Short mmCIF file of C-alpha atoms in Angstrom, two decimals:
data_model
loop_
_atom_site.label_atom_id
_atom_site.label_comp_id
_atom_site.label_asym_id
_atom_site.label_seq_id
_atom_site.Cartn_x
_atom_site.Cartn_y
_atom_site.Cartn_z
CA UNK Z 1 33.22 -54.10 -60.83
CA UNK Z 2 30.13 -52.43 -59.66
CA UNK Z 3 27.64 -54.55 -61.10
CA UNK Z 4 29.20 -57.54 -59.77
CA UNK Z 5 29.58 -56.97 -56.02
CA UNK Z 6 25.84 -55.26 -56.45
CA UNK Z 7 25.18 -58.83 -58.09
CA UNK Z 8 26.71 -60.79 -54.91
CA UNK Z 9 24.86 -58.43 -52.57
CA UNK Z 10 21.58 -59.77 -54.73
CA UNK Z 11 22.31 -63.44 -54.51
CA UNK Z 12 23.46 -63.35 -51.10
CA UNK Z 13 19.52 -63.52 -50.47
CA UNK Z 14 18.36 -65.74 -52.84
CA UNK Z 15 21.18 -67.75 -54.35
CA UNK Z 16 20.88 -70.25 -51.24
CA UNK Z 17 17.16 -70.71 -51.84
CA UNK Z 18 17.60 -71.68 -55.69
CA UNK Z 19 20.85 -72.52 -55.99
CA UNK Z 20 20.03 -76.43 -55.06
CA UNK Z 21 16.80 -78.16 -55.16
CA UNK Z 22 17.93 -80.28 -51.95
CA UNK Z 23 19.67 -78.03 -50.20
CA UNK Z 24 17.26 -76.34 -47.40
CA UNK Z 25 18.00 -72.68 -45.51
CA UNK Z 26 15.80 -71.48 -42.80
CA UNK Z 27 15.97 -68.34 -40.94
CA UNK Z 28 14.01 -67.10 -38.29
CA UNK Z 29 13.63 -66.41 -34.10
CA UNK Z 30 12.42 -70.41 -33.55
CA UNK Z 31 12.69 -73.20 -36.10
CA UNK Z 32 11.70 -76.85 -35.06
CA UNK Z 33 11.51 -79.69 -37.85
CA UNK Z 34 9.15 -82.56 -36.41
CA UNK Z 35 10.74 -85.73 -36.19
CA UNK Z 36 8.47 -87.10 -40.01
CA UNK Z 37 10.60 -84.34 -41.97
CA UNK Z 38 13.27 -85.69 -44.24
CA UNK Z 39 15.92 -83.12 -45.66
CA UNK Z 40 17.45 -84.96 -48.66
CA UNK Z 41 20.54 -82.80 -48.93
CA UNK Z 42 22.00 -80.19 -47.02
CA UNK Z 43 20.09 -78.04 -44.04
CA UNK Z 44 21.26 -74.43 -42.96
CA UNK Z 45 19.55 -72.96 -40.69
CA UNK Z 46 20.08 -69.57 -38.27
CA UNK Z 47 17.71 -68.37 -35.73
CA UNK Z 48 20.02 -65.66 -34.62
CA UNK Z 49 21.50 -65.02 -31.00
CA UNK Z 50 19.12 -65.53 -29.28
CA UNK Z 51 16.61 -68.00 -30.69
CA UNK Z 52 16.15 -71.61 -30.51
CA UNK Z 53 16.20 -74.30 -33.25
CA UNK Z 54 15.07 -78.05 -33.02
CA UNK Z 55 16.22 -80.74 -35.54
CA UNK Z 56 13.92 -83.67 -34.89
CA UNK Z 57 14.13 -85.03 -38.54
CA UNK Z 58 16.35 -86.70 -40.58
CA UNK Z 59 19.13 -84.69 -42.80
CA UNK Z 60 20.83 -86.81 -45.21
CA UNK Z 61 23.80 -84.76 -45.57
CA UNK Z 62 25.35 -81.95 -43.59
CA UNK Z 63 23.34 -79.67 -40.85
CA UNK Z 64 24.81 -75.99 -39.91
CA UNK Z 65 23.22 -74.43 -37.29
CA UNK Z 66 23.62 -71.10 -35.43
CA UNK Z 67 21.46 -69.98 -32.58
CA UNK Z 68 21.37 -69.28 -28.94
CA UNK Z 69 20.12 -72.84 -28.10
CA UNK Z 70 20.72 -75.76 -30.52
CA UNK Z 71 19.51 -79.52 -29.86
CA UNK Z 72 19.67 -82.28 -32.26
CA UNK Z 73 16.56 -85.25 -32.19
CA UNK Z 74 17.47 -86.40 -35.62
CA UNK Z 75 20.37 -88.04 -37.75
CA UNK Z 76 22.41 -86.72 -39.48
CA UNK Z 77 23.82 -87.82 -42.51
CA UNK Z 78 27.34 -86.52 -42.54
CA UNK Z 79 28.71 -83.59 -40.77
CA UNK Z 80 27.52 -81.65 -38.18
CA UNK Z 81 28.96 -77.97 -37.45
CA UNK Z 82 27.20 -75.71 -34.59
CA UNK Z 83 27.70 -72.48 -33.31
CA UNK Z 84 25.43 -71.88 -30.60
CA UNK Z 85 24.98 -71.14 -26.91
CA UNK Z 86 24.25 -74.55 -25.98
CA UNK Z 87 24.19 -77.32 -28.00
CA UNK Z 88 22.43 -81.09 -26.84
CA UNK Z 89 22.61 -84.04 -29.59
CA UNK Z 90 20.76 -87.07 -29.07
CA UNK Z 91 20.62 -88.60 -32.16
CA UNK Z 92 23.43 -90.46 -34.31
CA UNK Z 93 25.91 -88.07 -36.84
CA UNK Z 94 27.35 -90.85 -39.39
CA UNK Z 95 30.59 -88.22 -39.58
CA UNK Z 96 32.30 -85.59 -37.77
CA UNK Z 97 30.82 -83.62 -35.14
CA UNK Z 98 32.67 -79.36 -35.31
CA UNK Z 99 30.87 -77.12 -32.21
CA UNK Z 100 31.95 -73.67 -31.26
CA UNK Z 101 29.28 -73.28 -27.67
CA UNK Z 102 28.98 -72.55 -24.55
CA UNK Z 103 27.36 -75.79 -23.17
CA UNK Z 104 27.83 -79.03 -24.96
CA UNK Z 105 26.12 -82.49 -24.45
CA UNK Z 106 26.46 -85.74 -26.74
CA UNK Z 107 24.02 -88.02 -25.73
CA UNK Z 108 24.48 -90.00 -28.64
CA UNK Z 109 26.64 -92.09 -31.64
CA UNK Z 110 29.31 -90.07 -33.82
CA UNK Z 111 31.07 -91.67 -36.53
CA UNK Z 112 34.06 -89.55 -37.05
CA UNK Z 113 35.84 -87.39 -35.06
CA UNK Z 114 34.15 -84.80 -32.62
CA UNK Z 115 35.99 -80.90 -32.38
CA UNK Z 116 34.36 -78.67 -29.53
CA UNK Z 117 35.58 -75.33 -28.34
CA UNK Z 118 33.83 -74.57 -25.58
CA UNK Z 119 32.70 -73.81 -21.64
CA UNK Z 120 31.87 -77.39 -21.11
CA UNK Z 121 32.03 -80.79 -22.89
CA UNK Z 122 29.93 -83.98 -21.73
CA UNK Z 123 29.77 -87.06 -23.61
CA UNK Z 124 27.40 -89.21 -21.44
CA UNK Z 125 27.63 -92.88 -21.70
CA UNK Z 126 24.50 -93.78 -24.21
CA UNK Z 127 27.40 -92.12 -26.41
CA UNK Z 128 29.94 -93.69 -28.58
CA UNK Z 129 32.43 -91.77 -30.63
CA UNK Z 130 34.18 -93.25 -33.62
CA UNK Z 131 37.18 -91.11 -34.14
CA UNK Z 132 39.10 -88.62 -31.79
CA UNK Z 133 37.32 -86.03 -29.26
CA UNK Z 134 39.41 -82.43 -29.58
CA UNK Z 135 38.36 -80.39 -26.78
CA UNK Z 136 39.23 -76.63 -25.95
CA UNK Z 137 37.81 -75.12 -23.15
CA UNK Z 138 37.12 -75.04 -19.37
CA UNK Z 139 35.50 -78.57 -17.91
CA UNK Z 140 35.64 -82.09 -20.26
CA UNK Z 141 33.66 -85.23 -18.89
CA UNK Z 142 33.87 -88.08 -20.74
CA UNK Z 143 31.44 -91.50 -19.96
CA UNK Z 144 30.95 -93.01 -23.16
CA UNK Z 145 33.80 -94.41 -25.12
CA UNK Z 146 36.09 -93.17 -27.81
CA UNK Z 147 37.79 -95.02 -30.52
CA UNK Z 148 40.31 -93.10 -31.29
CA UNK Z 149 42.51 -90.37 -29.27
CA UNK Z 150 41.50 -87.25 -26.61
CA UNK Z 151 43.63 -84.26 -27.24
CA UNK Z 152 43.23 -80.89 -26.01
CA UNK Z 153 43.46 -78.28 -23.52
CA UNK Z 154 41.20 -77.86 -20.74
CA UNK Z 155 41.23 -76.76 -17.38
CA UNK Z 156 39.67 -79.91 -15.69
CA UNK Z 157 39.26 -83.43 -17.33
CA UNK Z 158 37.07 -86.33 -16.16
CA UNK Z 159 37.65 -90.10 -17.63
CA UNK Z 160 35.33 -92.48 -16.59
CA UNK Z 161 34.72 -94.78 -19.81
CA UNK Z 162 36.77 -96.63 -22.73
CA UNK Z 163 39.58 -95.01 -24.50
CA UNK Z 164 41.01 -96.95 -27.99
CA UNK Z 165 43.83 -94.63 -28.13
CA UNK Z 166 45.87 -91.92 -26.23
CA UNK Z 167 45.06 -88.99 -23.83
CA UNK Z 168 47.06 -86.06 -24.56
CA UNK Z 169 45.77 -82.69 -23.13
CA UNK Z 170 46.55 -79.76 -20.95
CA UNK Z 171 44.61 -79.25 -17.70
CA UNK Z 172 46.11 -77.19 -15.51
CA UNK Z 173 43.38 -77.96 -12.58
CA UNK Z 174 43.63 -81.67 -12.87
CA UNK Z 175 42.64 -84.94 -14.90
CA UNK Z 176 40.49 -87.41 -13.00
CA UNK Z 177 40.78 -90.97 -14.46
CA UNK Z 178 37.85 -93.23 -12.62
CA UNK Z 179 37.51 -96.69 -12.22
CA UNK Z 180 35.89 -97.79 -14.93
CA UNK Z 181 38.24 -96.40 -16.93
CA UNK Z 182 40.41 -97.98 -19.34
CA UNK Z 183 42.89 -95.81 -21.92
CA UNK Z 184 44.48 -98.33 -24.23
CA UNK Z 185 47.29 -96.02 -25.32
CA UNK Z 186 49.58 -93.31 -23.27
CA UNK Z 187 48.49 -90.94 -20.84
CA UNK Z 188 49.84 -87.54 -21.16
CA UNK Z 189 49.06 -84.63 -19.68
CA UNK Z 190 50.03 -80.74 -18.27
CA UNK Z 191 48.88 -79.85 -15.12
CA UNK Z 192 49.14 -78.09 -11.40
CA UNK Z 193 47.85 -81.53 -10.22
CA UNK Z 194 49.17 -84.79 -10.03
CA UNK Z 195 46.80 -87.64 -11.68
CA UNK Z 196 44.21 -88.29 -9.97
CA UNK Z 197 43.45 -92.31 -11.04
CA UNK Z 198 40.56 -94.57 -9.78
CA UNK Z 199 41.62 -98.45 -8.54
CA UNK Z 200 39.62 -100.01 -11.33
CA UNK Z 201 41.24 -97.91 -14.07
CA UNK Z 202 43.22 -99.52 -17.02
CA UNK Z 203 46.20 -97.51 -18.60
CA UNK Z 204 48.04 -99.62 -21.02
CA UNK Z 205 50.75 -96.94 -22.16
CA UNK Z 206 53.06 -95.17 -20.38
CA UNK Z 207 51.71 -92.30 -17.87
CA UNK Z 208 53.74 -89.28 -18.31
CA UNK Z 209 53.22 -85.77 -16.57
CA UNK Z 210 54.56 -82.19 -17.30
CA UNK Z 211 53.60 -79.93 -14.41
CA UNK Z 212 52.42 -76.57 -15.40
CA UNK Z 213 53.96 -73.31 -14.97
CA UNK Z 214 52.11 -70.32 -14.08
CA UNK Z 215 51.52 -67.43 -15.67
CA UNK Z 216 54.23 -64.33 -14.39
CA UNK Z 217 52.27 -60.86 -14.02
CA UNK Z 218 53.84 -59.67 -17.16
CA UNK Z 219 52.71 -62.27 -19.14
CA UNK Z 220 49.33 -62.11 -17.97
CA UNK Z 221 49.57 -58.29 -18.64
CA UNK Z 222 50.52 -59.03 -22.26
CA UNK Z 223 47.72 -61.19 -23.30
CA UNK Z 224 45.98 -58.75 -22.33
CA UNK Z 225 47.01 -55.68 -23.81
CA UNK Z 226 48.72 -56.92 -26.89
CA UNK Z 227 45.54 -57.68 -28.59
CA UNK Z 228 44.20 -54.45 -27.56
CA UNK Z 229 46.79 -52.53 -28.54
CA UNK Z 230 46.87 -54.06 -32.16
CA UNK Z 231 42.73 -53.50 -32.62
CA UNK Z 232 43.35 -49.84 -31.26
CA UNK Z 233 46.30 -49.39 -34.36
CA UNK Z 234 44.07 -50.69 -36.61
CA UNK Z 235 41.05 -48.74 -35.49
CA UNK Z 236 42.95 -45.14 -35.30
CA UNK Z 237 44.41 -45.74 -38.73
CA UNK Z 238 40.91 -45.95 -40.26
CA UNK Z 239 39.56 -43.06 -38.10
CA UNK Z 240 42.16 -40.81 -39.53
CA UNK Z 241 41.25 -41.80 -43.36
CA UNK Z 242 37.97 -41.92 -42.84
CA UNK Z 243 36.34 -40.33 -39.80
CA UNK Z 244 33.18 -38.82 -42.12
CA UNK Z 245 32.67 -42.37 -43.25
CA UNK Z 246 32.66 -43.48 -39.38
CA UNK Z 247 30.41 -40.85 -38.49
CA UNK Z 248 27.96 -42.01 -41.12
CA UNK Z 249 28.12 -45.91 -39.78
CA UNK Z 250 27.47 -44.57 -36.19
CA UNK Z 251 24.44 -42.75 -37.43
CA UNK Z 252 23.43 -45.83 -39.59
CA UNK Z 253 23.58 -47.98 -36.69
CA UNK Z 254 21.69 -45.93 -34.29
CA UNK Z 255 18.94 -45.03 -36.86
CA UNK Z 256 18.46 -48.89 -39.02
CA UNK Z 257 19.59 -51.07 -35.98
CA UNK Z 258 17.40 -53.97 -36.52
CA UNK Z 259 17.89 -53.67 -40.51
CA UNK Z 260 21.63 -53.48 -39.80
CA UNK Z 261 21.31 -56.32 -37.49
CA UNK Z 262 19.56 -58.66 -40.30
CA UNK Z 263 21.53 -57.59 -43.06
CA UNK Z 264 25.06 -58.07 -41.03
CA UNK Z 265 24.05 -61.34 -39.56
CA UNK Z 266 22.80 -62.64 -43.32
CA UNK Z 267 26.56 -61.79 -44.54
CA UNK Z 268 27.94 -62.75 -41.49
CA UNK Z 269 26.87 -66.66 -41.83
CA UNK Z 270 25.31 -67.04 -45.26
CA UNK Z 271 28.68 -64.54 -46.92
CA UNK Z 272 31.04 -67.74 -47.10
CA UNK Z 273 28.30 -70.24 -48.08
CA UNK Z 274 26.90 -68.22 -50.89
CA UNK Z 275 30.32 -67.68 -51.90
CA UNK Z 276 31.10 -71.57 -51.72
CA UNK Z 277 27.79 -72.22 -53.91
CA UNK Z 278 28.46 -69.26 -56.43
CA UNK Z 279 32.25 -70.89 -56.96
CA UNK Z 280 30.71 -74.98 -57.44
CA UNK Z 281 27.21 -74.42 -58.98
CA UNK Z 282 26.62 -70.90 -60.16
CA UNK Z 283 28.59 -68.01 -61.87
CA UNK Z 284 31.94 -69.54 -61.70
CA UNK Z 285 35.58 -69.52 -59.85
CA UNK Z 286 35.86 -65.86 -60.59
CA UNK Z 287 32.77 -64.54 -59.12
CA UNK Z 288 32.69 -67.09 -56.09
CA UNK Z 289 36.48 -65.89 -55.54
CA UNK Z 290 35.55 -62.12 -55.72
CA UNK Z 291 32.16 -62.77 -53.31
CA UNK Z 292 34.45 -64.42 -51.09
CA UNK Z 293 36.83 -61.59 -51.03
CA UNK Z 294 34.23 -58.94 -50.41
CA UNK Z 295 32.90 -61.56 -47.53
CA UNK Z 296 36.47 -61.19 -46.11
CA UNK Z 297 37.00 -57.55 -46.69
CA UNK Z 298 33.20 -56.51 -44.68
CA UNK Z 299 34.46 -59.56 -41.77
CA UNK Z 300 38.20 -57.16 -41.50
CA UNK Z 301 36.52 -54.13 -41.94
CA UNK Z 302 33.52 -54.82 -39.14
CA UNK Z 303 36.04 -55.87 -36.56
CA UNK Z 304 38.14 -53.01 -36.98
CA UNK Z 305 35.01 -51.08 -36.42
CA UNK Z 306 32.89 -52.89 -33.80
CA UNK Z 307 34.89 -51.04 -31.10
CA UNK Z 308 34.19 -47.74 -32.40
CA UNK Z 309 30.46 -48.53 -32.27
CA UNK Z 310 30.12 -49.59 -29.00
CA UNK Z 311 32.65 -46.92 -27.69
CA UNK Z 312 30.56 -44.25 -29.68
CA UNK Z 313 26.87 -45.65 -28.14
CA UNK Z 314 29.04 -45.99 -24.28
CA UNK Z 315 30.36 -42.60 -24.96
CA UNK Z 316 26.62 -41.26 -25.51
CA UNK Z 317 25.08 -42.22 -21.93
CA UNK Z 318 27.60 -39.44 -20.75
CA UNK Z 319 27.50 -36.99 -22.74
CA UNK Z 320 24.06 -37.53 -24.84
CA UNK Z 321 25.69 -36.86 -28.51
CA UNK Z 322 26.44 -39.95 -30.55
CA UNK Z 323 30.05 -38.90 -32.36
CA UNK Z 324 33.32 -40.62 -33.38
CA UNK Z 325 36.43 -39.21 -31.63
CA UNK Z 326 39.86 -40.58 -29.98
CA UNK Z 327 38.34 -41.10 -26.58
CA UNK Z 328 35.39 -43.29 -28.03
CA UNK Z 329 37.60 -45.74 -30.08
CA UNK Z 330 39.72 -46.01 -26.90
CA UNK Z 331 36.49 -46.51 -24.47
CA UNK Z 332 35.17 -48.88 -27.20
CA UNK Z 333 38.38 -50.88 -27.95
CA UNK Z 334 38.78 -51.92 -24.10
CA UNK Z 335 35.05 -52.62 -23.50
CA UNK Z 336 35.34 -54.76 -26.69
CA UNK Z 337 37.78 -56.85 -25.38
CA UNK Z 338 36.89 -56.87 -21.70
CA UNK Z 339 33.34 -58.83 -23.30
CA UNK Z 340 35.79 -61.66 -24.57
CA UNK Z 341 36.24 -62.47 -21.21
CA UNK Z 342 32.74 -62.78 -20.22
CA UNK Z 343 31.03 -66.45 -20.77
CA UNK Z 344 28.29 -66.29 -23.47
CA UNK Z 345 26.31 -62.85 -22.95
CA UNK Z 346 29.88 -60.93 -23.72
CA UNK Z 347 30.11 -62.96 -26.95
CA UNK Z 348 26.54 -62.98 -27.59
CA UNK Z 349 27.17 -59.11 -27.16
CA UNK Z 350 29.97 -58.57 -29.12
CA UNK Z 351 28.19 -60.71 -31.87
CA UNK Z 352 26.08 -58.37 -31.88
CA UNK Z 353 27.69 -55.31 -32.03
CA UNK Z 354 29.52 -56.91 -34.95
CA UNK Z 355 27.09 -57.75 -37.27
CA UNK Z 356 25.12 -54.46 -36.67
CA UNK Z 357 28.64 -53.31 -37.55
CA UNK Z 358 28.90 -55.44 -40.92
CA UNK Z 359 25.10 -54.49 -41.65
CA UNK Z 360 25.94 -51.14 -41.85
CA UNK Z 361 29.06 -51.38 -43.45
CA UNK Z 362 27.23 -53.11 -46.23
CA UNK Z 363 24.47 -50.61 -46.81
CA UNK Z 364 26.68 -48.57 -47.18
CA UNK Z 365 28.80 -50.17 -49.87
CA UNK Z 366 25.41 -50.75 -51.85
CA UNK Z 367 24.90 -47.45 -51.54
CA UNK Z 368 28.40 -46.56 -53.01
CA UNK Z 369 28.26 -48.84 -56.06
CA UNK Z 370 24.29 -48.49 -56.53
#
C-alpha cells in the first residue's frame, strides 16, 4: 500500500509529461503560445491564481486552462473547460465550451453547447453558438445567436439576438428582451420584474412568468449558517483525533508556504487528470482507481482543514503564537465562509489557503509512507 500511493505521489509529476506523446502540460506564472504553434492532441496548462495564459495557436483536441486571466486567440479542436478569473475567447471551439470565472466574453463560434458559472456572461454578436447556453450567475447578455435553448439562473438577463429554442431561467432583477430579438420557442422565466420586451422582438411560444418570492430572514439566516455549522462539525471532529497532527500542518504551512503552495496546487488540478491517464494508458483500473481515491481523500481532508489554517494564521496577528485551539477553528471556519461571498479575491483567497492546505497535507503523507 505504501509503495503505491508513494508511486502516485511520483507520477503525479511526471506521468502527464510522458504519459502521451501529443498530449502537452505547461505550468508556470505566464504562458503564451504564438498564434504558428500547433498542439496535435490535448493542452493543459496552469499558471496559478494569479498568472496569465494566452492560447494563440491551434489545439486539435481539448484545452484546460486555470489561471487568473485566461484568453483564447486560437481554435480549438473539441472541448474547452476554464477556470479562471476572467476568461475572453475569440476564436472558434468545434465543441462544448465548460467555464467556472469571474468575467466571461465569447467573441466567437461554439459548436456545442456553452456551461458558464459565473459573475458575468457576454456573448457579443461576431458570436454564434451551436447548442444551448447554461448560465449561473449574476448579469447574462446575449447578442449573438443560439441554436438551441438558454436555461439558467441569473439575476439580470439581456436578449438582444436570435434564439432557435426556449428561454427558461430565473432572474429575479429582470429579463430584458430587445428588439432585435427573436426566441423561436417559449419564454419562461422567475422574476421580481415583469418582462421587459422591445417592439421589434419575436416570441413564437407562449410567454409565461412566475414572480419570485423573497427570501424570509430565517431563510437567509440558514444559508448562512448551515454550511458553517456542518464545516465547524467536521473540523472539531478532526481536531479532537488529531490535534498533534494539526499542529504539525500549521507549522508546515507557515515554514514551506510556497513549497506547500506548488505541491497543493499540482494535486489540486493535475490529481484527477493523472488519475484519468494512470486508469486509460498506464498502470491500470486499479491504480488509476486508488490515485483517484487518494486525490479525493487530500480534496475532503484540505477542506476540512483550510479553516483551521487561516483561523490559526488570523489568530496569530493577536496574540503572536501560531497554535491550533477551539477559538481558531471557530475564527477560521466563519472567515472561510465569509470569503465565499466576496467576488474573485475571496475565492482567489480561499484557493489559496486550500491548496497550501492540500500541499501540506501531502508532505506529510509522503512523509508517513516514505
Amino acid at each position: 500500500m505504501k509503495l503505491i500511493v508513494t508511486a502516485f505521489l511520483v507520477l503525479l509529476l511526471v506521468v502527464p509529461a510522458v504519459s502521451s506523446a501529443e498530449t502537452v502540460l505547461r505550468t508556470g506564472s505566464d504562458i503564451s503560445v504564438e498564434a504558428d504553434q500547433i498542439v496535435e492532441g490535448d493542452y493543459y496548462v496552469s499558471v496559478g491564481p494569479f498568472g496569465r495564459t494566452v492560447m494563440s495557436g491551434s489545439v486539435l483536441e481539448d484545452m484546460y486552462a486555470l489561471g487568473a486571466s485566461v484568453t483564447v486567440n486560437g481554435e480549438i479542436g473539441h472541448d474547452l473547460s476554464i477556470l479562471a478569473g476572467t476568461s475572453h475567447l475569440h476564436a472558434s471551439i468545434t465543441d462544448d465550451v465548460r467555464i467556472v470565472a469571474g468575467e466571461v466574453t465569447i467573441a466567437e463560434d461554439v459548436g456545442g453547447d456553452v456551461f458558464v458559472l459565473a459573475g458575468s456572461l457576454s456573448i457579443l454578436s461576431t458570436a454564434d453558438i451551436g447548442g444551448d447556453v447554461y448560465f449561473f450567475g449574476d448579469s447574462l447578455s446575449i447578442e449573438g445567436d443560439v441554436a438551441g435553448s438558454v436555461l439558467g439562473k441569473a439575476q439580470s438577463v439581456n436578449i438582444d439576438s436570435h434564439i432557435g429554442k426556449d428561454f427558461d431561467m430565473s432572474a429575479p432583477l429582470g429579463v430584458t428582451i430587445g428588439d432585435g430579438a427573436m426566441i423561436d420557442g417559449s419564454v419562461q422565466y422567475t422574476s421580481f420584474l415583469p418582462l421587459s420586451r422591445g417592439q421589434g422582438a419575436v416570441i413564437g411560444g407562449e410567454v409565461t412568468r412566475t414572480e419570485s418570492v423573497a427570501m424570509t430572514a430565517r431563510q437567509q439566516a440558514r444559508g448562512v449558517l448551515v454550511p458553517i455549522f456542518i464545516t465547524l462539525f467536521a473540523t472539531l471532529c478532526l481536531y479532537l483525533l488529531f490535534k498533534r497532527e494539526l499542529e504539525s500542518i500549521v507549522a508546515s504551512v507557515e515554514n514551506t508556504f510556497s513549497r506547500n503552495l506548488l505541491i497543493g496546487s499540482a494535486v489540486t488540478l493535475l490529481g484527477p487528470i493523472v488519475s484519468m491517464l494512470l486508469i486509460v494508458t498506464v498502470l491500470g483500473l486499479f491504480v488509476g482507481l486508488l490515485a483517484l481515491s487518494v486525490v479525493v481523500l487530500l480534496y475532503v481532508a484540505g477542506l476540512a482543514l483550510s479553516s483551521v489554517v487561516l483561523g490559526a494564521f488570523v489568530m496569530k496577528s493577536f496574540t503572536k503564537k501560531l497554535e491550533v485551539t477551539l477559538a481558531t477553528i471557530l475564527v477560521g471556519t466563519i472567515l472561510m465562509q465569509g470569503l465565499l461571498f466576496i467576488p474573485i479575491i475571496g475565492l482567489v483567497t480561499v484557493y489559496v489557503i486550500f491548496a497550501v492546505t492540500v500541499g501540506a497535507l501531502t508532505q506529510r503523507l509522503y512523509r508517513v509512507i516514505a
